[in-house]
Every structure is written in C-alpha cells, then in structure tokens.
Coordinates of C-alpha atoms in Angstrom, one line a residue:
X113 CA 58.4 -14.0 -36.0
X114 CA 56.1 -13.9 -39.2
X115 CA 56.9 -15.6 -42.3
X116 CA 55.8 -14.9 -46.0
X117 CA 53.0 -17.7 -45.4
X118 CA 51.7 -15.5 -42.4
X119 CA 52.1 -18.6 -40.0
X120 CA 53.9 -18.2 -36.9
X121 CA 54.6 -20.0 -33.7
X122 CA 54.9 -18.3 -30.3
X123 CA 57.4 -21.0 -29.0
X124 CA 60.4 -19.9 -30.9
X125 CA 60.6 -16.4 -29.8
X126 CA 60.2 -17.4 -26.4
X127 CA 62.9 -20.0 -26.5
X128 CA 65.2 -17.3 -28.5
X129 CA 64.6 -14.4 -26.0
X130 CA 64.9 -16.8 -23.1
X131 CA 68.8 -17.5 -24.0
X132 CA 69.6 -14.1 -22.5
X133 CA 69.4 -14.3 -19.0
X134 CA 69.3 -10.4 -18.5
X135 CA 66.2 -9.7 -20.7
X136 CA 63.2 -8.0 -19.4
X137 CA 61.2 -8.9 -22.4
X138 CA 59.7 -11.9 -20.5
X139 CA 58.8 -9.8 -17.6
X140 CA 60.1 -9.6 -14.2
X141 CA 57.6 -11.9 -12.2
X142 CA 56.0 -15.3 -13.1
X143 CA 52.7 -13.5 -13.4
X144 CA 54.4 -11.3 -16.0
X145 CA 55.5 -14.3 -17.8
X146 CA 52.1 -15.8 -17.7
X147 CA 50.4 -12.7 -19.0
X148 CA 53.0 -12.4 -21.8
X149 CA 52.2 -16.1 -22.8
X150 CA 48.3 -15.3 -22.6
X151 CA 48.7 -12.4 -24.9
X152 CA 51.0 -14.2 -27.3
X153 CA 48.5 -17.2 -27.6
X154 CA 45.6 -14.4 -28.1
X155 CA 47.6 -12.9 -31.0
X156 CA 48.4 -16.5 -32.4
X157 CA 45.0 -17.8 -32.2
X158 CA 42.7 -15.0 -32.4
X159 CA 44.4 -12.3 -34.6
X160 CA 46.6 -14.1 -37.1
X161 CA 44.2 -16.2 -38.8
X162 CA 41.4 -13.9 -38.9
X163 CA 43.6 -10.8 -40.2
X164 CA 45.5 -12.9 -42.8
X165 CA 41.9 -14.3 -44.2
X166 CA 40.8 -10.5 -44.3
X167 CA 43.7 -9.0 -46.4
X168 CA 45.4 -12.0 -48.0
X169 CA 42.3 -12.5 -50.4
X170 CA 42.6 -8.8 -51.2
X171 CA 46.2 -9.1 -52.2
X172 CA 45.3 -12.3 -54.4
X173 CA 47.3 -14.5 -52.0
X174 CA 44.2 -16.6 -51.3
X175 CA 41.0 -17.1 -53.1
X176 CA 38.5 -14.4 -52.8
X177 CA 35.0 -15.0 -51.4
X178 CA 33.3 -11.6 -50.6
X179 CA 31.3 -12.9 -47.6
X180 CA 34.1 -14.7 -46.2
X181 CA 36.3 -11.5 -46.5
X182 CA 33.5 -9.2 -44.8
X183 CA 33.2 -11.8 -42.2
X184 CA 36.8 -12.1 -41.4
X185 CA 37.0 -8.1 -41.3
X186 CA 34.3 -8.0 -38.6
X187 CA 35.9 -10.8 -36.6
X188 CA 39.4 -9.0 -36.8
X189 CA 37.6 -5.5 -35.3
X190 CA 36.2 -7.6 -32.7
X191 CA 39.4 -9.0 -31.5
X192 CA 41.3 -5.7 -32.2
X193 CA 38.8 -4.2 -29.8
X194 CA 40.1 -6.5 -26.9
X195 CA 43.4 -4.9 -27.6
X196 CA 42.0 -1.4 -27.8
X197 CA 40.1 -1.5 -24.5
X198 CA 43.1 -2.9 -22.7
X199 CA 45.4 -0.4 -24.3
X200 CA 43.1 2.3 -23.4
X201 CA 44.0 1.8 -19.6
X202 CA 47.6 0.5 -20.3
X203 CA 50.8 1.8 -21.9
X204 CA 51.7 -1.7 -23.0
X205 CA 50.3 -5.3 -22.8
X206 CA 52.1 -6.3 -19.8
X207 CA 53.6 -4.1 -16.9
X208 CA 55.1 -0.6 -17.7
X209 CA 57.7 -1.7 -20.3
X210 CA 57.6 -3.2 -23.7
X211 CA 57.8 -7.1 -23.4
X212 CA 57.8 -10.2 -26.0
X213 CA 54.1 -9.9 -26.0
X214 CA 54.2 -6.4 -27.5
X215 CA 56.8 -7.4 -30.0
X216 CA 55.1 -10.5 -31.0
X217 CA 51.6 -9.2 -31.4
X218 CA 52.8 -6.1 -33.3
X219 CA 54.5 -8.2 -35.5
X220 CA 51.2 -10.1 -36.2
X221 CA 49.0 -7.0 -37.1
X222 CA 52.2 -5.4 -38.7
X223 CA 50.8 -6.2 -42.3
X224 CA 47.4 -5.5 -41.4
X225 CA 48.2 -1.8 -40.8
X226 CA 50.0 -1.7 -44.2
X227 CA 46.7 -3.0 -46.1
X228 CA 43.5 -2.9 -44.2
X229 CA 43.9 -0.7 -41.1
X230 CA 43.4 2.5 -42.8
X231 CA 43.1 6.1 -41.6
X232 CA 39.6 5.7 -40.5
X233 CA 40.1 2.5 -38.5
X234 CA 43.0 4.4 -36.8
X235 CA 40.9 7.2 -35.9
X236 CA 38.5 4.7 -34.0
X237 CA 41.2 2.5 -32.6
X238 CA 43.5 5.4 -31.0
X239 CA 45.0 3.4 -28.2
X240 CA 46.0 0.6 -30.5
X241 CA 47.5 2.9 -33.2
X242 CA 49.3 4.6 -30.3
X243 CA 50.7 1.5 -29.0
X244 CA 51.7 0.0 -32.4
X245 CA 53.5 3.3 -33.1
X246 CA 55.3 3.0 -29.9
X247 CA 56.6 -0.7 -30.4
X248 CA 57.7 -0.1 -34.0
X249 CA 59.7 3.1 -33.3
X250 CA 61.9 0.8 -30.8
X251 CA 65.7 0.5 -32.0
X252 CA 65.7 -3.3 -32.1
X253 CA 62.5 -3.0 -34.4
X254 CA 63.8 -0.3 -36.6
X255 CA 67.2 -2.4 -37.1
X256 CA 64.9 -5.0 -39.0
X257 CA 62.1 -3.1 -40.5
X258 CA 63.3 0.6 -40.7
X259 CA 59.8 2.3 -41.4
X260 CA 56.4 1.1 -40.8
X261 CA 53.8 1.3 -43.5
X262 CA 50.4 2.8 -42.9
X263 CA 47.7 2.4 -45.7
X264 CA 45.4 5.6 -46.0
X265 CA 42.6 3.7 -47.6
X266 CA 42.0 -0.1 -47.5
X267 CA 42.9 -1.9 -50.1
X268 CA 40.3 -3.3 -52.5
X269 CA 40.0 -6.8 -54.5
X270 CA 41.0 -6.4 -57.9
X271 CA 40.0 -9.6 -60.1
X272 CA 43.2 -10.8 -61.9
X273 CA 43.3 -10.3 -65.7
X274 CA 42.8 -13.2 -67.9
X275 CA 46.1 -14.2 -69.8
X276 CA 46.2 -15.5 -73.5
X277 CA 47.3 -19.0 -73.4
X278 CA 50.5 -19.4 -75.5
X279 CA 50.1 -22.1 -78.4
X280 CA 51.3 -25.3 -77.5
X281 CA 54.5 -26.4 -79.0
X282 CA 55.0 -30.2 -80.0
X283 CA 57.1 -31.8 -77.3
X284 CA 60.9 -32.2 -78.0
X285 CA 62.3 -35.7 -77.5
X286 CA 64.0 -35.7 -73.9
X287 CA 67.5 -36.1 -74.1
X288 CA 68.9 -39.2 -72.3
X289 CA 70.7 -38.4 -69.0
X290 CA 73.2 -40.4 -67.4
X291 CA 72.1 -41.7 -64.1
X292 CA 74.2 -40.6 -61.2
X293 CA 74.6 -42.1 -58.3
X294 CA 73.2 -40.6 -55.2
X295 CA 75.4 -40.2 -52.0
X296 CA 74.0 -42.2 -49.1
X297 CA 72.2 -40.1 -46.7
X298 CA 71.6 -41.5 -43.2
X299 CA 68.4 -40.4 -41.7
X300 CA 68.1 -38.1 -39.2
X301 CA 67.6 -39.7 -35.9
X302 CA 64.7 -38.1 -33.6
X303 CA 65.3 -37.5 -29.8
X304 CA 63.4 -40.0 -28.1
X305 CA 60.8 -38.9 -25.6
X306 CA 61.7 -39.8 -22.0
X307 CA 58.5 -41.6 -21.6
X308 CA 59.2 -44.1 -24.3
X309 CA 61.6 -45.8 -21.8
X310 CA 58.4 -46.9 -20.1
X311 CA 57.5 -49.4 -23.0
X312 CA 54.2 -50.1 -24.3
X313 CA 51.4 -50.2 -21.6
X314 CA 48.4 -52.6 -21.5
X315 CA 45.9 -49.8 -21.3
X316 CA 46.3 -48.3 -24.9
X317 CA 45.7 -44.7 -24.5
X318 CA 44.1 -44.3 -27.9
X319 CA 41.2 -47.0 -26.9
X320 CA 40.6 -44.5 -23.9
X321 CA 40.4 -41.4 -26.3
X322 CA 38.1 -43.2 -28.5
X323 CA 35.9 -44.4 -25.8
X324 CA 35.6 -40.6 -24.5
X325 CA 35.1 -39.3 -27.8
X326 CA 32.2 -41.8 -28.9
X327 CA 30.3 -42.1 -25.9
X328 CA 28.5 -40.3 -23.3
X329 CA 31.2 -39.3 -20.6
X330 CA 29.2 -40.1 -17.2
X331 CA 27.1 -43.2 -18.3
X332 CA 29.4 -44.9 -20.6
X333 CA 33.2 -43.6 -20.9
X334 CA 33.7 -43.1 -17.2
X335 CA 32.7 -46.8 -16.2
X336 CA 34.8 -47.8 -18.9
X337 CA 37.7 -45.9 -17.7
X338 CA 37.7 -46.9 -14.0
X339 CA 37.4 -50.5 -15.0
X340 CA 40.4 -50.5 -17.3
X341 CA 42.5 -47.8 -15.5
X342 CA 46.0 -49.2 -14.6
X343 CA 47.6 -47.2 -11.8
X344 CA 50.7 -49.0 -12.1
X345 CA 51.1 -47.6 -15.7
X346 CA 49.4 -44.2 -15.5
X347 CA 48.6 -41.3 -12.8
X348 CA 46.1 -38.8 -12.5
X349 CA 46.7 -35.3 -12.1
X350 CA 44.6 -32.1 -10.9
X351 CA 45.9 -29.0 -13.0
X352 CA 45.3 -25.5 -11.7
X353 CA 46.6 -22.3 -13.4
X354 CA 48.5 -20.5 -10.9
X355 CA 47.6 -16.6 -12.0
X356 CA 43.8 -16.9 -12.1
X357 CA 43.5 -13.3 -10.4
X358 CA 45.4 -12.2 -14.0
X359 CA 42.6 -13.7 -16.2
X360 CA 40.0 -11.3 -17.9
X361 CA 37.8 -12.1 -20.4
X362 CA 36.7 -16.0 -20.6
X363 CA 37.3 -16.4 -24.1
X364 CA 41.0 -15.3 -23.9
X365 CA 41.3 -17.7 -20.9
X366 CA 40.0 -20.4 -23.2
X367 CA 42.7 -19.3 -25.6
X368 CA 45.4 -19.6 -23.1
X369 CA 44.5 -23.3 -22.7
X370 CA 44.2 -23.8 -26.3
X371 CA 47.9 -22.6 -26.7
X372 CA 49.1 -24.7 -23.8
X373 CA 47.6 -27.7 -25.4
X374 CA 49.3 -27.0 -28.7
X375 CA 52.8 -26.8 -27.0
X376 CA 51.9 -30.1 -25.4
X377 CA 52.0 -31.9 -28.6
X378 CA 55.2 -33.6 -28.2
X379 CA 53.6 -35.7 -25.2
X380 CA 50.3 -36.3 -27.1
X381 CA 51.1 -40.2 -27.1
X382 CA 51.5 -40.2 -23.4
X383 CA 48.8 -37.8 -22.3
X384 CA 44.8 -37.4 -22.2
X385 CA 43.1 -34.6 -20.3
X386 CA 40.5 -31.7 -20.2
X387 CA 40.7 -28.3 -18.9
X388 CA 38.1 -25.6 -18.9
X389 CA 37.4 -22.2 -17.9
X390 CA 34.9 -21.6 -15.0
X391 CA 33.2 -18.6 -13.7
X392 CA 32.6 -15.1 -16.0
X393 CA 34.2 -12.6 -17.6
X394 CA 37.0 -10.5 -15.2
X395 CA 36.5 -13.2 -12.6
X396 CA 37.2 -16.8 -14.0
X397 CA 39.6 -19.5 -13.3
X398 CA 41.1 -22.6 -15.0
X399 CA 41.3 -26.0 -13.9
X400 CA 41.6 -29.6 -15.5
X401 CA 42.5 -33.0 -14.8
X402 CA 45.0 -35.3 -16.7
X403 CA 45.9 -39.0 -17.4
X404 CA 49.6 -39.0 -17.7
X405 CA 51.8 -42.1 -18.8
X406 CA 54.2 -42.9 -15.7
X407 CA 53.8 -41.8 -11.9
X408 CA 55.5 -38.4 -12.6
X409 CA 54.0 -35.3 -14.4
X410 CA 57.2 -33.2 -15.4
X411 CA 58.5 -35.7 -18.1
X412 CA 55.1 -35.2 -20.2
X413 CA 54.4 -31.7 -19.3
X414 CA 57.9 -29.9 -19.7
X415 CA 57.7 -30.0 -23.4
X416 CA 55.5 -27.0 -22.8
X417 CA 57.6 -23.9 -22.2
X418 CA 54.8 -22.6 -20.0
X419 CA 53.9 -25.7 -18.1
X420 CA 55.4 -24.0 -15.0
X421 CA 52.4 -21.7 -15.0
X422 CA 50.4 -24.4 -13.6
X423 CA 50.1 -26.5 -10.3
X424 CA 50.0 -30.0 -10.3
X425 CA 48.5 -32.3 -7.8
X426 CA 48.6 -36.0 -7.7
X427 CA 45.1 -37.6 -7.4
X428 CA 44.3 -41.0 -5.7
X429 CA 42.1 -43.1 -7.8
X430 CA 41.1 -45.0 -4.6
X431 CA 39.6 -41.9 -3.1
X432 CA 36.1 -41.4 -3.9
X433 CA 36.6 -37.5 -3.7
X434 CA 39.3 -37.6 -6.3
X435 CA 37.5 -39.9 -8.6
X436 CA 34.5 -37.5 -8.6
X437 CA 36.9 -34.7 -9.4
X438 CA 38.3 -36.3 -12.2
X439 CA 34.6 -37.1 -13.4
X440 CA 33.6 -33.6 -13.0
X441 CA 36.2 -32.1 -14.7
X442 CA 36.2 -34.5 -17.7
X443 CA 32.2 -34.2 -18.0
X444 CA 31.9 -30.6 -18.2
X445 CA 28.4 -30.8 -16.5
X446 CA 28.6 -29.4 -13.1
X447 CA 30.6 -26.1 -11.7
X448 CA 33.5 -26.4 -9.7
X449 CA 33.6 -25.4 -5.8
X450 CA 36.7 -23.2 -4.7
X451 CA 36.8 -21.6 -1.3
X452 CA 33.1 -22.3 -0.8
X453 CA 31.9 -20.7 -4.0
X454 CA 30.6 -22.6 -7.1
X455 CA 32.3 -21.5 -10.4
X456 CA 30.0 -22.4 -13.6
X457 CA 31.6 -24.1 -16.5
X458 CA 32.0 -21.7 -19.5
X459 CA 34.1 -23.4 -21.9
X460 CA 37.2 -25.7 -22.3
X461 CA 39.6 -27.8 -24.3
X462 CA 40.2 -31.6 -24.4
X463 CA 43.7 -33.0 -25.2
X464 CA 43.5 -36.2 -27.0

C-alpha cells in the first residue's frame, strides 16, 4: 500500500480487497463501507503528506528546512490527535473488528513510528499506540512485515558530509556503435469512456468551467450558465451523502468530498460540480449539485468506487426551485435547509 516514494492510493487496496466476496475487511453494511472510505481518505490526505514531510527531510530523502519540518511535525500531531480521540472510545476505526481502514492507516503511519513517533510521543498517544500494536501483530500483517520498528528517540537531522570532487579525466572518444533496428511497438490502446460515444457537445464544458472560475458566481457566471445550458446534451443532479449521521468533524467530512472528487478523475471531461459540508462538528451533512454529460448519472460517477455512498436526484432546469437549488449549491453563500432546519455552509470542493 505504501511505496518507497511515500505516495499511495486508497483505490487499489479497495479493488483488491473487494475481489474476495467473503471478506469482512470492507465492513458488513454500507454504513461501515462509507466509514472505511472516510478514514482511508483521511489517512491519504491528512496524514500521509504531513508525516512524510516531517520525517523524510530528517532522513535526507527530501530537502531540509527547519521551519517546514517543525510546522509539519505540529500538523502531524494535530491529525494524529483525531485518531487518538476516536481510538480512546473505540477499539478499531470502524466497527468491532479490523477493517481495511485500520490496515491502510497503519501502513501510512508505520514509518513514522520507526522514525519520529518516539517513546515520549507514545506515552501521550496511548490509544493510538495500542491500536497500532494490535494491527501490526495480526498474522496477515506479520506475513509481510514480521517486526514493527519503534524508535526510542526521534531521529534528528544530520547535514550530509561534503564529498571531495574527483579530478576530471579527459573524455575518451566514444566508440561507434552499430545502430540496431528497434522492433515495432504498437501503442497501448486506452479504454474509451462510455460517455465519449455521445460525441462533442455544442456547450463546451471547459468554457463553463472558465466562466465559473473567473467570474462572480451569482451576478455573472450563473446567468451565463442558464443562457447557454443545453438540456439535450447535459443533465443536472442533486447529490446527497447517504450516511450523514456517520460524519464527525467537518474537516474530515470535507476530506471525504476531496477523496471522492479525486476518484472521479476519469470523468473530468464529462462533469462539473460542487459539494460542500454544511452544519457544525458532530452535526453536519454533505450536499452538492453536478452538471453531467448525457441524461444518466451512472456512466459519469461509477469511475469512483464509493459513488453508491451518495444519493442522486435528477433536477429540472425549468423548475424555479431546482434552479435556485443549483445556484445556492454552486454559490456557497447561503445555508441549506433540511427538514425545516438551516445548516450553515462550512467548506467544500469544486470539481472542474
């Protein structure tokens, strides 16, 4: 899950794990699955980069800047505190048994325990350390990594020694090599996106994305959109997260949106939309609106493995309430109303 470059993707483990129909690593309910994706997204977006940019400069694998390392160390502790708080009241990240969320997240922070999360840190983050020990002592983990490494004292930066430059030798004349004929290699044909069959639309999506990005949303961008919208080429969809009661901190909910958008990359040519978090910590929801090429949403959204965690409702551009809903969700300047209650806008992402 984690390579030597310290970059990873949460999509591949999900795909591999899902091949086993009897696995319990993806939870037993759709709510479990959604929570697993949320924690994996949190690990991939909030933990991975912060931890890596804390310890890699100390190892000499990245350029060292004292302030940057200190800032990333503080940011890492803040993110790890989220895990500590959750694991103080829960044995595992999701449910009562180990899931892919635990394995994936432990894989993200494994090298941090071996380099910077020292004995003093572990004495402060007791629940996190207990959980990590539980995960790394499972048989399937030990088959790959027999022993986990725990550093006693965090590593410190050591400036590299200056090496003496060897004296330059006069270049030798290059020997002539016979040119070898390269075999003909046929380029790999990429699978076409199903929406490509619809052909080129008259409303160019990139032009709308420029209008939205470069102009005020309500006074300029939205009038342009309604004037140029082609209902025979596109459709509008309201998107609601199904498991809002599982959401905790608003920034984690926003990270969930970011992870979902990252997994929609394969449909970027056919989608535009915005989704936001509304409410407050421990009482929030995710809602958004999308412009989709064609009249069905599934061909555009099923590139993301977690698309079924969302409900999709087709909107009518001739209905004033639906038009207002689209404008509100794209403008981010008013709360949403659900069940008679106002939920203030917190943060969001635009997919463009």
